[in-house]
Coordinates of C-alpha atoms in Angstrom, one line a residue:
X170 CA 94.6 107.6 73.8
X171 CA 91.8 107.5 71.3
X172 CA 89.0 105.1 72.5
X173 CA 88.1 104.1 69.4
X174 CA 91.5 102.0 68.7
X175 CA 91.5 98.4 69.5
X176 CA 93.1 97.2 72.9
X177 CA 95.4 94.8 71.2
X178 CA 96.9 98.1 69.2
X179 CA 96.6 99.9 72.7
X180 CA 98.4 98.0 74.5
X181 CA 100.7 97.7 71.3
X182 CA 101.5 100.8 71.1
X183 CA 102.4 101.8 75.1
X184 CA 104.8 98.9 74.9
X185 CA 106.2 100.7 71.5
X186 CA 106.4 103.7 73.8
X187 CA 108.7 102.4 76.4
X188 CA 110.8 100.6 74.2
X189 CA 111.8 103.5 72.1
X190 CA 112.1 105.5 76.0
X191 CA 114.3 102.7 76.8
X192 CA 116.4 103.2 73.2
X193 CA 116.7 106.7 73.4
X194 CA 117.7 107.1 77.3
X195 CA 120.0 104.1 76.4
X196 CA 121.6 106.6 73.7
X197 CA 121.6 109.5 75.5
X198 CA 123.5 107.7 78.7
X199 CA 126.2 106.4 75.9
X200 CA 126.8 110.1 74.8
X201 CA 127.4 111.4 78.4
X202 CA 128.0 108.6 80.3
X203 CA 129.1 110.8 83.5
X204 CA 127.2 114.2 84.2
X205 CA 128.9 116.6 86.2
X206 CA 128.3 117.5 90.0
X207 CA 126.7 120.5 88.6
X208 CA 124.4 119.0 86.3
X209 CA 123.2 116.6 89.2
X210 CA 122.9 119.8 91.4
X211 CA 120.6 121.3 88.5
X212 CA 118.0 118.1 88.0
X213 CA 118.1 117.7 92.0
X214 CA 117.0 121.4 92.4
X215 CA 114.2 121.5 89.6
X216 CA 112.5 118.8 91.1
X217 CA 112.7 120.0 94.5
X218 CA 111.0 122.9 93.3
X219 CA 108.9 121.2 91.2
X220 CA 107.6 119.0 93.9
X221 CA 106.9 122.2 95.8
X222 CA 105.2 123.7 92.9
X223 CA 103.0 121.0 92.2
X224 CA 102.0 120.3 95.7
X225 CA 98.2 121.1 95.5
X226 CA 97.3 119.4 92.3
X227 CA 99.2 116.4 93.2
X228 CA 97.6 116.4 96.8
X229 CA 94.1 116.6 95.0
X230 CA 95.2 113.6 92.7
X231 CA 96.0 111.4 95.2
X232 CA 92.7 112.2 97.0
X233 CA 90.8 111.2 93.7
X234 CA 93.3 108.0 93.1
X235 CA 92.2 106.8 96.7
X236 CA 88.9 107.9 97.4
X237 CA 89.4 110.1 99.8
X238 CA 93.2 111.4 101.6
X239 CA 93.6 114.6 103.7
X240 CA 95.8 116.9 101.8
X241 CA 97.5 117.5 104.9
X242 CA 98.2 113.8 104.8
X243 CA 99.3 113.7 101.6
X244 CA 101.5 116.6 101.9
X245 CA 103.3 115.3 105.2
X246 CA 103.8 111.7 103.8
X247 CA 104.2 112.0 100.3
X248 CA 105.7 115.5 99.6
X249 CA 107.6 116.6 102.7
X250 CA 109.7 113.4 102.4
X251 CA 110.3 113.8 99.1
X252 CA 111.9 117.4 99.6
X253 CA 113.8 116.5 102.8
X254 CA 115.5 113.8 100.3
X255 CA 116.4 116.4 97.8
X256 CA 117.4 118.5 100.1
X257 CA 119.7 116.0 101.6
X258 CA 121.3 114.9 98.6
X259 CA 121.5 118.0 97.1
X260 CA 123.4 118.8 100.5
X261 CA 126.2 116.0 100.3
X262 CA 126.2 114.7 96.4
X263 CA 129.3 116.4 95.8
X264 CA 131.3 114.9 98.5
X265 CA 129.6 111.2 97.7
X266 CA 131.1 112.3 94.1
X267 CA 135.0 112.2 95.4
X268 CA 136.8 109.5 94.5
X269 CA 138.0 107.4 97.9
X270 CA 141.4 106.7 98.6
X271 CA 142.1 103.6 99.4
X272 CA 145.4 101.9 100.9
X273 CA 147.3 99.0 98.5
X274 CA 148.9 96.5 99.6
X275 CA 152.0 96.4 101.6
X276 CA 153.5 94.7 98.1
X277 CA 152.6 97.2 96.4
X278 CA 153.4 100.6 98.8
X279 CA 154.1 103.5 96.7
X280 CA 151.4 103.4 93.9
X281 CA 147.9 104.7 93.7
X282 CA 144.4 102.7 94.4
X283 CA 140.8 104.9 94.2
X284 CA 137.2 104.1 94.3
X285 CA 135.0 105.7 91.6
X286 CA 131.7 106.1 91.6
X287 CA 130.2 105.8 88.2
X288 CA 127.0 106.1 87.0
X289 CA 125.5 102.8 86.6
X290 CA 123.3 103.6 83.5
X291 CA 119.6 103.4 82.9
X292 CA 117.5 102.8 86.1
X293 CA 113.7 101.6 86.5
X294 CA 111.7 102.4 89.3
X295 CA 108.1 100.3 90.1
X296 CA 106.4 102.8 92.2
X297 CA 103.2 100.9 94.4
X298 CA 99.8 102.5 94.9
X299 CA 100.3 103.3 98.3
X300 CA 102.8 106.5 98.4
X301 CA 103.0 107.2 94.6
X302 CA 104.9 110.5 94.6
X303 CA 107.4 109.5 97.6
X304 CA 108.1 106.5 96.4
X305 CA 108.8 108.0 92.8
X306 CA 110.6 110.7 94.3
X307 CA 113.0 108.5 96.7
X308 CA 114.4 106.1 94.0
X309 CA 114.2 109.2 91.5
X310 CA 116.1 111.5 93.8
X311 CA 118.8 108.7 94.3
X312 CA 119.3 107.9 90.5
X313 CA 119.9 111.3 89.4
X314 CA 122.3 112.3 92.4
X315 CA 123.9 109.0 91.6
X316 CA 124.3 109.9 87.9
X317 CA 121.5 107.9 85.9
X318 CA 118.6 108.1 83.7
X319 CA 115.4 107.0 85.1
X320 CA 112.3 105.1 84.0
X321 CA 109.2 105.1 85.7
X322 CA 106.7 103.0 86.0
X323 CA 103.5 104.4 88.1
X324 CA 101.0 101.9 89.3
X325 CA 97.3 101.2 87.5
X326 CA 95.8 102.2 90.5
X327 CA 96.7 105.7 90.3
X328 CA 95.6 107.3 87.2
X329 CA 95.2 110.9 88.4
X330 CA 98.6 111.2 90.1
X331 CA 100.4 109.3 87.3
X332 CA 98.8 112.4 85.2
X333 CA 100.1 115.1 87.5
X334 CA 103.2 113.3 88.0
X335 CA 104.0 113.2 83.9
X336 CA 103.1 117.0 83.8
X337 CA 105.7 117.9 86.1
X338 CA 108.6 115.9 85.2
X339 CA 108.2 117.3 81.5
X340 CA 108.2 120.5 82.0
X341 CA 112.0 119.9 83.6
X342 CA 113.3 117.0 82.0
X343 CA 113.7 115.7 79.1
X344 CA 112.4 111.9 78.6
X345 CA 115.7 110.4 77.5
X346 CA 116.5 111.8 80.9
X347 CA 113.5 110.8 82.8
X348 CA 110.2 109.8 81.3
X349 CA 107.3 108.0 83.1
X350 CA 104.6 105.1 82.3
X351 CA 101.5 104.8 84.1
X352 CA 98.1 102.2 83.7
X353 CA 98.5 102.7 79.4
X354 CA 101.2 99.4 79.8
X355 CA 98.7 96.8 80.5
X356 CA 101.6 94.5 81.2
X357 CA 104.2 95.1 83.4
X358 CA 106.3 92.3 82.6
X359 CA 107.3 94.4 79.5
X360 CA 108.9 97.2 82.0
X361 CA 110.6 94.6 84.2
X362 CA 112.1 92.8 81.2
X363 CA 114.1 95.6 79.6
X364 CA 117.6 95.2 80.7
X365 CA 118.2 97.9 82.9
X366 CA 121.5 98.5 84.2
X367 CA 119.2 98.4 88.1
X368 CA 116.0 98.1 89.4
X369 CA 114.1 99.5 92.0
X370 CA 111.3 97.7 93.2
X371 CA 108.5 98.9 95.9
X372 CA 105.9 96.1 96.8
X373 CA 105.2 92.9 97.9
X374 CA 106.9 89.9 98.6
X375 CA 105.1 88.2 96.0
X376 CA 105.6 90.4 93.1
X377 CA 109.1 91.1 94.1
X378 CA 109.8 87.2 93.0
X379 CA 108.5 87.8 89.9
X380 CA 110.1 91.4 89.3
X381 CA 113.6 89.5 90.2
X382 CA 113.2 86.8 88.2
X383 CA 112.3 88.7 85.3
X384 CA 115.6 91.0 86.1
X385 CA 117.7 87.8 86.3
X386 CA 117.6 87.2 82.6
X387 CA 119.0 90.1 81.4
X388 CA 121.5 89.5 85.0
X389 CA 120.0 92.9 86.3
X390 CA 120.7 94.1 89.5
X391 CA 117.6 94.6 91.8
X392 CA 116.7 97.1 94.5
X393 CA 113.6 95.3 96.4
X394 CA 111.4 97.3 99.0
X395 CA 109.2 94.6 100.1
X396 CA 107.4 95.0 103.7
X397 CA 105.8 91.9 105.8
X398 CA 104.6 91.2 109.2
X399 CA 106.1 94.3 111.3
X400 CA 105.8 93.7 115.2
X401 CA 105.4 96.4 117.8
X402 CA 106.9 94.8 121.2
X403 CA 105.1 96.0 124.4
X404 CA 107.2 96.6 127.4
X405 CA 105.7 95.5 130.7
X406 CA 108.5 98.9 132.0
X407 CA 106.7 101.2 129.2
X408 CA 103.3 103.4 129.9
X409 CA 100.7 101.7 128.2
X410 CA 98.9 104.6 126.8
X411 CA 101.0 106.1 125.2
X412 CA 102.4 102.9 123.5
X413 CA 98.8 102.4 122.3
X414 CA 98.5 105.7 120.8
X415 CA 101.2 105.8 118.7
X416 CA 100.6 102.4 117.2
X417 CA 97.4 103.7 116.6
X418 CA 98.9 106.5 114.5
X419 CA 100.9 104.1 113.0
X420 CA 97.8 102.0 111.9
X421 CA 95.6 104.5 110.7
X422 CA 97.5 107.1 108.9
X423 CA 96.9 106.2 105.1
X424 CA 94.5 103.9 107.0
X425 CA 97.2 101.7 107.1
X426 CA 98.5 101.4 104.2
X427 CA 102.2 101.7 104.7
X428 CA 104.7 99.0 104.1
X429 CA 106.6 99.5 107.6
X430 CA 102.7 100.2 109.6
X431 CA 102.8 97.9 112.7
X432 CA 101.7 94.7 111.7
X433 CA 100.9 93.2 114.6
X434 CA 101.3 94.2 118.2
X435 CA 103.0 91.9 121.0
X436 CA 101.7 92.7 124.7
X437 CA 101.8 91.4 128.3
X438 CA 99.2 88.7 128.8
X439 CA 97.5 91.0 131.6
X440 CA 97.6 93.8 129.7
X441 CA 95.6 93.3 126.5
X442 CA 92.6 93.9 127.6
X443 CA 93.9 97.7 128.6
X444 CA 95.6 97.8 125.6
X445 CA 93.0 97.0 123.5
X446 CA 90.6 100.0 125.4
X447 CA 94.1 102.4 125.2
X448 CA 94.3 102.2 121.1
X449 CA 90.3 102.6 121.1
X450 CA 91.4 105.9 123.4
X451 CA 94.1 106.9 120.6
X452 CA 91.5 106.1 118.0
X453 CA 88.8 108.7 119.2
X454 CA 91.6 110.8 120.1
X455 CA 92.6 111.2 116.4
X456 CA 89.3 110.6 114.8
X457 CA 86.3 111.7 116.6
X458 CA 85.7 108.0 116.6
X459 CA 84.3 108.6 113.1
X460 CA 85.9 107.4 110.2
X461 CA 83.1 108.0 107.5
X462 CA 83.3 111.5 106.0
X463 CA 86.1 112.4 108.6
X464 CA 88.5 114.6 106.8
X465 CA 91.3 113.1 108.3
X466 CA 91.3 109.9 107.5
X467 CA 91.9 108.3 104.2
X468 CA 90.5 106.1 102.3
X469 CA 90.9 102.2 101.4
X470 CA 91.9 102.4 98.0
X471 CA 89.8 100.1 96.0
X472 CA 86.7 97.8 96.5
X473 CA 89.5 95.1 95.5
X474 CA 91.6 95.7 99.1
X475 CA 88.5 96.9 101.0
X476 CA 87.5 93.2 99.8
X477 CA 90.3 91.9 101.0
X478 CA 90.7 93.4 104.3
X479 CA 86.9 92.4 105.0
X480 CA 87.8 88.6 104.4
X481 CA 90.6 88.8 106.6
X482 CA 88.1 89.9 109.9
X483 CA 85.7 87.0 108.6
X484 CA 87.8 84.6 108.3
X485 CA 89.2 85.7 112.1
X486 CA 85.9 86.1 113.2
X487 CA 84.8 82.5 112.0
X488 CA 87.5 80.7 113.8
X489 CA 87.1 82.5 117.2
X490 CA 88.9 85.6 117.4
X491 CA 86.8 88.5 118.8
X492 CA 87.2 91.8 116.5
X493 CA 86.5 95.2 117.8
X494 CA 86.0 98.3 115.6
X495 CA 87.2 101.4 116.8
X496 CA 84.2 103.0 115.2
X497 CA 81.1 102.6 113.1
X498 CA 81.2 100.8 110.4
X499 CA 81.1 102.9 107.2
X500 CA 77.9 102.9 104.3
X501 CA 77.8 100.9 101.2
X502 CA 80.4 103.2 98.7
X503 CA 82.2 104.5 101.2
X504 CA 85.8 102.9 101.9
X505 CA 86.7 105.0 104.9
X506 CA 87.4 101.7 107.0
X507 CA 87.9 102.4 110.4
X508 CA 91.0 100.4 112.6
X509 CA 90.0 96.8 113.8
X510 CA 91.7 95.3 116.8
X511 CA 91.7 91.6 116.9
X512 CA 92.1 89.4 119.9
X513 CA 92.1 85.6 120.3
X514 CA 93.7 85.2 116.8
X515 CA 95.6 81.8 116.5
X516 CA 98.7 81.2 113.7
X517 CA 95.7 79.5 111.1
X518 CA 94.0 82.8 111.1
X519 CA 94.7 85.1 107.8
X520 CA 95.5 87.8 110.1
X521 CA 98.5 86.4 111.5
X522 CA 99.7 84.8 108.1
X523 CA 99.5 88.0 105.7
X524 CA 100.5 91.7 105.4
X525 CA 97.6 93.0 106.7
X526 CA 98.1 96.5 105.1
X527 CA 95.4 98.2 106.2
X528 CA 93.7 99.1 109.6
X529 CA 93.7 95.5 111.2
X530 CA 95.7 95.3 114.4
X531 CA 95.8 91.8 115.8
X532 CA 97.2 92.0 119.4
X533 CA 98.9 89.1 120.2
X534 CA 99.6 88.3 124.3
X535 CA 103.3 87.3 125.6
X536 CA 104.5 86.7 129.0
X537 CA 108.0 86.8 128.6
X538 CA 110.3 89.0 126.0
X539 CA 111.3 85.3 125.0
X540 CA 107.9 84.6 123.7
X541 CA 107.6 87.5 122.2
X542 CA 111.1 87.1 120.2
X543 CA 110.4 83.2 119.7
X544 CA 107.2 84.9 118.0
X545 CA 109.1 87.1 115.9
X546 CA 111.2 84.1 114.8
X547 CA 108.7 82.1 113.5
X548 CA 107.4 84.7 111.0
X549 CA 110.2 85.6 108.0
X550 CA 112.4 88.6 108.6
X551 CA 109.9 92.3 108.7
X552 CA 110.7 95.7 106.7
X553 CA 110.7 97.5 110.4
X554 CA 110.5 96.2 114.1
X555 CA 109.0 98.3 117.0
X556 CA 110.4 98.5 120.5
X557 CA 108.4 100.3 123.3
X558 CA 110.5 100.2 126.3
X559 CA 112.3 102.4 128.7
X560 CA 114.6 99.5 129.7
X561 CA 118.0 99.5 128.2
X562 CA 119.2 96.0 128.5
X563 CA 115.5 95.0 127.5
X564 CA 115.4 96.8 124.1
X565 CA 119.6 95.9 123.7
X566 CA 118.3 92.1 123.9
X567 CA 115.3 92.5 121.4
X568 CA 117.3 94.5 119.2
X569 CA 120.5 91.7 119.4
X570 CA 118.6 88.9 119.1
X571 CA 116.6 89.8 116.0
X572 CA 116.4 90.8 112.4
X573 CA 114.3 93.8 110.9
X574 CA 115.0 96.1 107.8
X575 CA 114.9 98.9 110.5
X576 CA 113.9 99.9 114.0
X577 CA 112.2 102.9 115.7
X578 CA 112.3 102.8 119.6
X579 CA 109.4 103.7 121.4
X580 CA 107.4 105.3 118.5
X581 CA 106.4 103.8 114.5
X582 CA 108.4 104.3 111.5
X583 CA 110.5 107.4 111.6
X584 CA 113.4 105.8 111.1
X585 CA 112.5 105.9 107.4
X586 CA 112.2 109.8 107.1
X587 CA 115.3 110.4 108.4
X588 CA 117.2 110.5 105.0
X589 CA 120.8 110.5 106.3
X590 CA 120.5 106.7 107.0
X591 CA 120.1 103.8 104.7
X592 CA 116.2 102.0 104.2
X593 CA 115.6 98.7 103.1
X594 CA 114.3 95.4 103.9
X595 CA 116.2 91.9 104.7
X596 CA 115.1 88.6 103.9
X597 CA 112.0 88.7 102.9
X598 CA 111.1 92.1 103.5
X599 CA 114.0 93.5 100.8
X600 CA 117.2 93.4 99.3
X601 CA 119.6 96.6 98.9
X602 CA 118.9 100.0 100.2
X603 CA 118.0 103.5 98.7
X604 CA 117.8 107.0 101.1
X605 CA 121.3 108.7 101.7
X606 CA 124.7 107.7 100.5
X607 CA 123.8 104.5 100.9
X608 CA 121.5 104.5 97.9
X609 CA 124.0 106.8 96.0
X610 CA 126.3 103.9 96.1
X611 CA 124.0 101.5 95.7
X612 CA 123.0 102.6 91.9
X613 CA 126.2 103.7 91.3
X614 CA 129.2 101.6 90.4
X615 CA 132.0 101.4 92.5
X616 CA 135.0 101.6 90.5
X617 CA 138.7 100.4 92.0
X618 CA 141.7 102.3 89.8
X619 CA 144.8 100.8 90.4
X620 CA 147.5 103.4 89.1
X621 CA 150.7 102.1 88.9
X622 CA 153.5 104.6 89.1
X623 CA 156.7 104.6 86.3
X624 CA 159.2 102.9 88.5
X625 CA 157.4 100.8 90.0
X626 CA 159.0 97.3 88.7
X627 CA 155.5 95.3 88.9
X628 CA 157.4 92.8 86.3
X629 CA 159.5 91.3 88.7
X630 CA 156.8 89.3 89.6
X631 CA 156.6 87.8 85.8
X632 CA 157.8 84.6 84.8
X633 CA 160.1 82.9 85.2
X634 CA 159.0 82.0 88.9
X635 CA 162.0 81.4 91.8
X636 CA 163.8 84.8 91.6
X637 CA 165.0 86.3 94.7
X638 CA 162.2 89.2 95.0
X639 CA 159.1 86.2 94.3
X640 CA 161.0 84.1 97.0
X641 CA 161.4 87.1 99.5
X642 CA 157.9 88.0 98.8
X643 CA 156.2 84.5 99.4
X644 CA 158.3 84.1 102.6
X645 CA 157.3 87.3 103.8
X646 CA 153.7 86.8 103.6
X647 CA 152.9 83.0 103.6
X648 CA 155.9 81.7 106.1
X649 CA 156.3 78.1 105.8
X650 CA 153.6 75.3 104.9
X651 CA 152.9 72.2 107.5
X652 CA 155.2 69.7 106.5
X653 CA 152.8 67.4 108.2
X654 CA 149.9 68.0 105.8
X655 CA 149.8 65.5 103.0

């Protein structure tokens, strides 16, 4: 965009751009309404490849967008999920494709009643800053196997991949099929106010209010991935170690900036204090208990959330928690924030009142599993809950006595890379699900036919009421009224 234009006609002319996307995929769904299996086979395998294809430069755009990420990490959380999601709906999209029988009523024996599954039409997907490509690729992947056009829009904060990203969707699509807006649309109310037939939303409990009302006046249906206050539960029956470890994973990788991370941790009063010294353990572990310049760990990705994260450990610090960094601090420039643990915290701090979303652990001390769920109670419904216990009837009672988008016993978060099973949020953390079949019918419309067959006499049932058959019928199925009720 030429620099020399003036931001008003900028900004004009991006939201000129989506409109006429929005127009022509709009057309382009009315002319084919329904692509075939094969066709859905055909987009689903070009951007497998694609994704494979593209994997270095988008790695190295991602790196640029935050600073600093390990390509490796990049690769594993961004790209491999994005082609074991492909792969999977390439795998089972014709069989989601059949029509489902279904049984009429017992009224009605002898004619035919289906589900279809119709495209739903023109789908938008808000992609967040934190996994750009896999959670382009996700939504993307489920919209086209479901049948849909797709518009994306990429966040602000990612300029590089939203580059990449463009380059590698045109060179296989066409952009009233799928076409992509990054940080030119100043305003993204002008995405969410289009009326799509659905939108998908990845973000935070704040913005997801404003994306749905927005949706609401054009009656939109909305996908929300939200996220919240994820708690890891501590057995007293589960080795301490390695529960510490892999929380530490969980709160470092993308230094901790993953919707389902482990919020917070829950632990046996009498164990904190080992706890605290085991995720230290993990940390060095991992790390080198360096996180400036190490080339596995990623960077905070702006001065605006390293900001953030900063005020949160004051504002703990200044009311009496104690906060222990699992290793230096890093320079002036650099955003390479290493994991914080804080103890002491109390329900005032920030730290136990926002999605932390970064490499803060509070650790928060319990005596018995009824604390710790009374605990869980208090805070609104989380994106994931953690479970580290060998105990059957313990983790049966945690699991039926609350309310998470999803679980993963005894490790973080890998219930969301398993693509054969539904993700999303509840309550607050979400509404609606994407990954498997689930998603497939989720932006797809299901469709009942009701055939009725030639001699089927559906007109006795017409006025005038009282005949024998309507009589029979109402007998049959209803039996007598009480007299007694007046």
């Amino acid at each position: 965009m030429n620099d020399n234009i003036h931001p008003s006609l900028q900004a004009m002319t991006a939201v000129e751009r989506v409109q006429r996307l929005f127009a022509a995929q709009r057309a382009a769904c009315l002319a084919q309404p329904c692509p075939s299996a094969d066709e859905r086979l055909e987009r689903l395998c070009a951007l497998k490849r694609q994704t494979q294809r593209y994997q270095d430069l988008l790695s190295e755009a991602m790196s640029a967008d935050f600073g600093f990420r390990p390509a490796a990490e990049s690769k594993m959380l961004d790209l491999l999920g994005s082609v074991l999601e492909a792969n999977h709906a390439i795998a089972h999209v014709k069989r989601w494709m059949k029509p489902s029988k279904r049984s009429t009523e017992l009224l009605f024996l002898g004619n035919r009643l289906t589900v279809t599954y119709q495209p739903k039409g023109v789908v938008g997907v808000i992609v967040p800053w934190n996994f750009p490509i896999y959670l382009a690729l996700g939504p993307l992947v489920t919209a086209l196997a479901a049948g849909n056009r797709v518009m994306i829009k990429m966040s602000e904060v990612t300029p590089a991949t939203n580059a990449v990203f463009k380059r590698l969707l045109a060179e296989v699509y066409p952009e009233d099929l799928v076409a992509v807006v990054g940080e030119e649309l100043a305003d993204p109310n002008v995405f969410t106010s289009l009326p799509f037939d659905h939108i998908v939303f990845t973000g935070s409990p704040a913005v997801g209010r404003i994306v749905m009302r927005s949706a609401a006046q054009n009656l939109t249906p909305v996908t929300l991935e939200l996220g919240g206050k994820s708690p890891a539960v501590v057995s007293r029956h589960y080795p301490l170690a390695d529960a510490a470890r892999r929380i530490t994973h969980g709160k470092s990788v993308n230094c901790g900036q993953i919707c389902i991370a482990p919020d917070y941790a829950l632990v046996p009063r009498e164990s904190v204090d080992a706890f605290v010294a085991a995720v230290r353990t993990g940390f060095e572990a991992m790390y080198g208990g360096h996180a400036e310049g190490n080339p596995h760990f990623t960077s905070v990705v702006s001065d605006r959330q390293l900001q953030r994260l900063q005020a949160a450990l004051d504002d703990a610090r200044a009311k009496g928690a104690t906060v222990t960094a699992c290793a230096p601090l890093p320079a002036a420039g650099n955003r390479q924030l290493p994991l914080h643990i804080v103890t002491g915290a109390t329900p005032d701090m920030t730290v136990l009142q926002e999605e932390l979303f970064g490499p803060v652990l509070p650790v928060v001390p319990y005596d018995q599993l009824d604390d710790a769920i009374a605990f869980i109670h208090a805070r609104p419904r989380p994106l994931a809950l953690y479970c580290f216990s060998h105990d059957g009837a313990e983790r049966d009672e945690l699991l039926r006595r609350t309310h998470s988008g999803g679980v993963t016993l005894n490790d973080w978060g890998w219930h969301a890379i398993n693509h054969d099973a539904p993700f999303g949020g509840i309550g607050n953390s979400g509404i609606g699900n994407y990954h498997g079949e689930e998603g497939f019918r989720e932006l797809s419309h299901a469709r009942t036919v009701f055939q009725r067959r030639r001699w089927f006499p559906t007109q006795l049932f017409h006025p005038p009421y009282g005949s024998f058959v309507q009589k029979l019928a109402l007998k049959f199925f209803l039996g007598h009224g009480d007299p007694e009720l007046r």
